[in-house]
CSV table of C-alpha atoms in Angstrom, one decimal:
chain,number,residue,atom,x,y,z
D,19,MET,CA,-6.2,-16.8,6.4
D,20,LEU,CA,-8.2,-15.2,8.9
D,21,THR,CA,-5.8,-12.6,9.7
D,22,LEU,CA,-7.0,-11.0,6.4
D,23,THR,CA,-10.3,-11.3,6.4
D,24,GLY,CA,-12.2,-8.2,8.3
D,25,GLU,CA,-16.7,-7.3,8.5
D,26,HIS,CA,-16.4,-6.0,4.9
D,27,ILE,CA,-13.6,-6.5,3.0
D,28,TYR,CA,-10.6,-9.2,3.0
D,29,LEU,CA,-7.0,-8.9,1.6
D,30,ARG,CA,-5.3,-11.1,-1.5
D,31,ALA,CA,-2.8,-11.8,-2.7
D,32,LEU,CA,-2.5,-11.3,-6.5
D,33,GLU,CA,-3.7,-13.7,-9.1
D,34,PRO,CA,-3.1,-14.0,-13.1
D,35,GLU,CA,-5.9,-12.6,-13.4
D,36,ASP,CA,-5.3,-9.2,-12.0
D,37,LEU,CA,-3.5,-8.5,-15.0
D,38,GLU,CA,-5.9,-5.9,-16.3
D,39,PHE,CA,-6.6,-4.5,-12.9
D,40,ILE,CA,-2.4,-3.9,-12.3
D,41,TYR,CA,-2.3,-2.4,-15.8
D,42,GLN,CA,-5.4,0.4,-15.1
D,43,ILE,CA,-4.1,1.4,-12.0
D,44,GLU,CA,-0.4,1.1,-12.9
D,45,ASN,CA,-0.6,3.2,-16.8
D,46,ASP,CA,-3.4,6.2,-15.0
D,47,GLU,CA,-1.9,9.0,-14.9
D,48,SER,CA,-4.2,10.9,-12.2
D,49,ILE,CA,-2.2,8.7,-9.8
D,50,TRP,CA,1.3,8.2,-10.6
D,51,GLU,CA,2.2,11.6,-7.8
D,52,ILE,CA,1.1,9.0,-5.3
D,53,SER,CA,3.4,5.8,-6.2
D,54,ASN,CA,6.5,8.4,-7.4
D,55,THR,CA,6.0,7.1,-11.4
D,56,ILE,CA,6.6,8.7,-14.4
D,57,THR,CA,7.0,6.4,-17.8
D,58,PRO,CA,3.9,3.3,-18.4
D,59,TYR,CA,3.8,-0.2,-17.3
D,60,SER,CA,4.2,-2.8,-20.1
D,61,LYS,CA,1.5,-5.7,-19.8
D,62,TYR,CA,4.4,-7.9,-20.9
D,63,LEU,CA,5.5,-6.1,-17.6
D,64,ILE,CA,3.0,-6.7,-16.2
D,65,LYS,CA,2.1,-9.6,-16.7
D,66,GLN,CA,6.1,-10.8,-15.4
D,67,TYR,CA,5.8,-9.2,-12.4
D,68,LEU,CA,2.1,-11.5,-11.5
D,69,GLU,CA,4.5,-14.0,-12.0
D,70,ASN,CA,6.8,-13.9,-9.8
D,71,ALA,CA,4.5,-12.3,-7.8
D,72,TYR,CA,4.5,-16.0,-5.4
D,73,LYS,CA,8.2,-15.1,-4.3
D,74,ASP,CA,8.6,-14.4,-0.6
D,75,ILE,CA,9.0,-10.9,0.5
D,76,TYR,CA,11.9,-12.3,2.3
D,77,GLU,CA,13.6,-12.6,-0.8
D,78,VAL,CA,11.9,-9.6,-3.0
D,79,LYS,CA,11.3,-7.5,-0.1
D,80,GLN,CA,7.7,-6.7,-0.8
D,81,LEU,CA,4.5,-7.3,-0.9
D,82,ARG,CA,1.3,-6.3,-2.8
D,83,LEU,CA,-1.8,-7.6,-1.8
D,84,VAL,CA,-5.6,-7.2,-3.5
D,85,ILE,CA,-8.5,-5.6,-1.3
D,86,CYS,CA,-11.0,-7.2,-2.5
D,87,ASN,CA,-14.9,-6.6,-1.2
D,88,ASN,CA,-16.6,-8.8,0.3
D,89,LEU,CA,-19.2,-9.6,-3.1
D,90,ASP,CA,-15.4,-10.6,-4.5
D,91,LYS,CA,-14.3,-7.7,-5.9
D,92,THR,CA,-11.3,-6.2,-6.2
D,93,ILE,CA,-11.5,-2.5,-4.9
D,94,GLY,CA,-7.8,-2.1,-4.4
D,95,LEU,CA,-4.3,-2.5,-3.5
D,96,ILE,CA,-1.8,-2.5,-0.8
D,97,ASP,CA,1.5,-2.7,-0.5
D,98,LEU,CA,4.0,-4.0,2.0
D,99,PHE,CA,7.5,-2.4,0.7
D,100,ASP,CA,11.2,-2.0,1.6
D,101,PHE,CA,11.0,-4.5,4.0
D,102,ASP,CA,13.7,-5.0,6.1
D,103,ILE,CA,14.3,-7.4,8.3
D,104,LYS,CA,17.1,-6.7,10.3
D,105,ASN,CA,15.4,-2.9,11.4
D,106,LYS,CA,11.6,-5.3,11.0
D,107,ARG,CA,10.5,-2.4,9.5
D,108,ALA,CA,8.5,-1.4,5.9
D,109,GLY,CA,6.8,0.7,4.4
D,110,ILE,CA,3.3,0.8,4.2
D,111,GLY,CA,0.9,2.1,0.9
D,112,ILE,CA,-2.7,1.4,0.6
D,113,LEU,CA,-4.7,2.7,-3.0
D,114,VAL,CA,-8.9,2.1,-3.0
D,115,ASN,CA,-8.7,2.7,-7.2
D,116,SER,CA,-12.2,4.1,-7.6
D,117,GLU,CA,-13.7,7.0,-6.2
D,118,THR,CA,-17.4,5.4,-5.6
D,119,GLU,CA,-15.7,2.7,-3.4
D,120,ARG,CA,-13.8,5.4,-1.2
D,121,GLN,CA,-15.1,6.7,1.9
D,122,LYS,CA,-17.4,3.2,3.0
D,123,GLY,CA,-14.1,2.4,5.0
D,124,TYR,CA,-12.6,-0.3,3.7
D,125,GLY,CA,-9.3,1.7,3.1
D,126,LYS,CA,-9.4,1.5,7.2
D,127,GLU,CA,-10.1,-1.6,7.3
D,128,ALA,CA,-7.6,-3.0,4.9
D,129,LEU,CA,-5.0,-1.1,6.9
D,130,LYS,CA,-5.6,-2.4,9.9
D,131,LEU,CA,-5.8,-5.8,8.4
D,132,LEU,CA,-2.3,-5.4,6.6
D,133,VAL,CA,-1.1,-3.4,10.2
D,134,ASN,CA,-2.2,-6.7,11.8
D,135,TYR,CA,-0.1,-9.0,9.9
D,136,SER,CA,2.6,-7.2,9.7
D,137,PHE,CA,3.0,-6.8,13.5
D,138,LYS,CA,2.0,-10.6,14.2
D,139,HIS,CA,3.2,-12.5,11.6
D,140,LEU,CA,6.3,-10.7,10.0
D,141,ASN,CA,7.3,-9.9,13.3
D,142,LEU,CA,7.7,-5.9,12.8
D,143,HIS,CA,8.6,-3.6,14.9
D,144,GLN,CA,7.0,0.0,13.2
D,145,LEU,CA,5.7,0.6,10.3
D,146,TYR,CA,5.8,4.1,7.9
D,147,CYS,CA,4.2,5.5,5.1
D,148,ASN,CA,5.3,9.2,2.9
D,149,ILE,CA,2.4,11.1,2.1
D,150,SER,CA,1.7,14.1,0.5
D,151,GLU,CA,0.7,17.1,2.4
D,152,ASP,CA,-2.2,17.3,-0.1
D,153,ASN,CA,-3.8,14.0,0.4
D,154,THR,CA,-6.0,14.4,2.9
D,155,ALA,CA,-7.7,11.5,2.6
D,156,SER,CA,-4.6,9.6,3.7
D,157,LEU,CA,-2.9,12.2,5.6
D,158,THR,CA,-6.2,11.3,8.4
D,159,LEU,CA,-6.8,7.5,7.0
D,160,PHE,CA,-3.1,7.2,9.1
D,161,LYS,CA,-3.6,9.5,11.6
D,162,ASN,CA,-6.6,8.1,12.5
D,163,GLN,CA,-5.0,4.4,12.4
D,164,GLY,CA,-2.7,5.7,15.5
D,165,PHE,CA,0.3,6.5,12.5
D,166,LYS,CA,2.5,9.7,14.1
D,167,GLU,CA,4.2,12.5,12.7
D,168,ILE,CA,7.3,12.5,12.5
D,169,GLY,CA,8.9,14.5,9.6
D,170,LEU,CA,8.0,16.9,7.1
D,171,LYS,CA,10.4,16.8,3.7
D,172,LYS,CA,10.2,20.0,1.9
D,173,ASP,CA,10.0,20.9,-1.1
D,174,TRP,CA,9.9,16.6,-1.7
D,175,ASN,CA,7.8,16.2,-4.0
D,176,LEU,CA,7.6,17.8,-7.9
D,177,THR,CA,4.8,17.4,-9.0
D,178,ASN,CA,2.9,19.8,-12.4
D,179,GLY,CA,5.9,21.9,-12.4
D,180,SER,CA,6.1,22.8,-8.4
D,181,TYR,CA,7.2,21.1,-5.0
D,182,LYS,CA,5.5,19.7,-2.3
D,183,ASN,CA,6.0,19.0,0.9
D,184,GLU,CA,6.1,15.1,2.1
D,185,TYR,CA,4.5,14.1,5.4
D,186,LEU,CA,6.3,10.7,7.1
D,187,PHE,CA,4.3,8.4,9.6
D,188,GLN,CA,5.4,5.6,11.5
D,189,LEU,CA,3.5,3.5,13.9
D,190,ILE,CA,5.5,1.0,16.4
D,191,ASN,CA,5.0,-1.8,17.3
D,192,ASN,CA,4.0,-1.7,21.2
D,193,ASN,CA,2.2,-5.2,21.2
D,194,VAL,CA,-0.8,-3.3,21.2
D,195,TYR,CA,-2.4,-6.2,17.2
């Protein structure tokens, strides 16, 4: 699909072969804060999830895509969640898993592709994201892609015994994409 193909990366649907990659990500405690996870996932549950990944976004209210580089290496995930067809909006989240793959523009390109897809093919009016105050890489990424800071949730997330603020960002579809 051309809409989900960029210059250096492409986005694709989940495949059964992604089991180990997703298992690794979902059970990586260092990123649980980002996904609000507090318990590990079994391979069995992830396998069931992958078996149902073919379901339509209109049915399951979410879409998870794999970010692959042009060498077909899986490097991350990008999600639409809380898909709300009535109000034409969804949340968006992204993870480039390996530190060696970060800061290469893959996240920027993946975000552009998914924003374009969301506005052009899903006819969404807006996308939003929630970003911890200390996640400077994500704050920079979303700001640079036109997302506007619209709120601050004080003491929103309890992490390692202390509360952290979380920013709310929004991108309105002005038919730019």
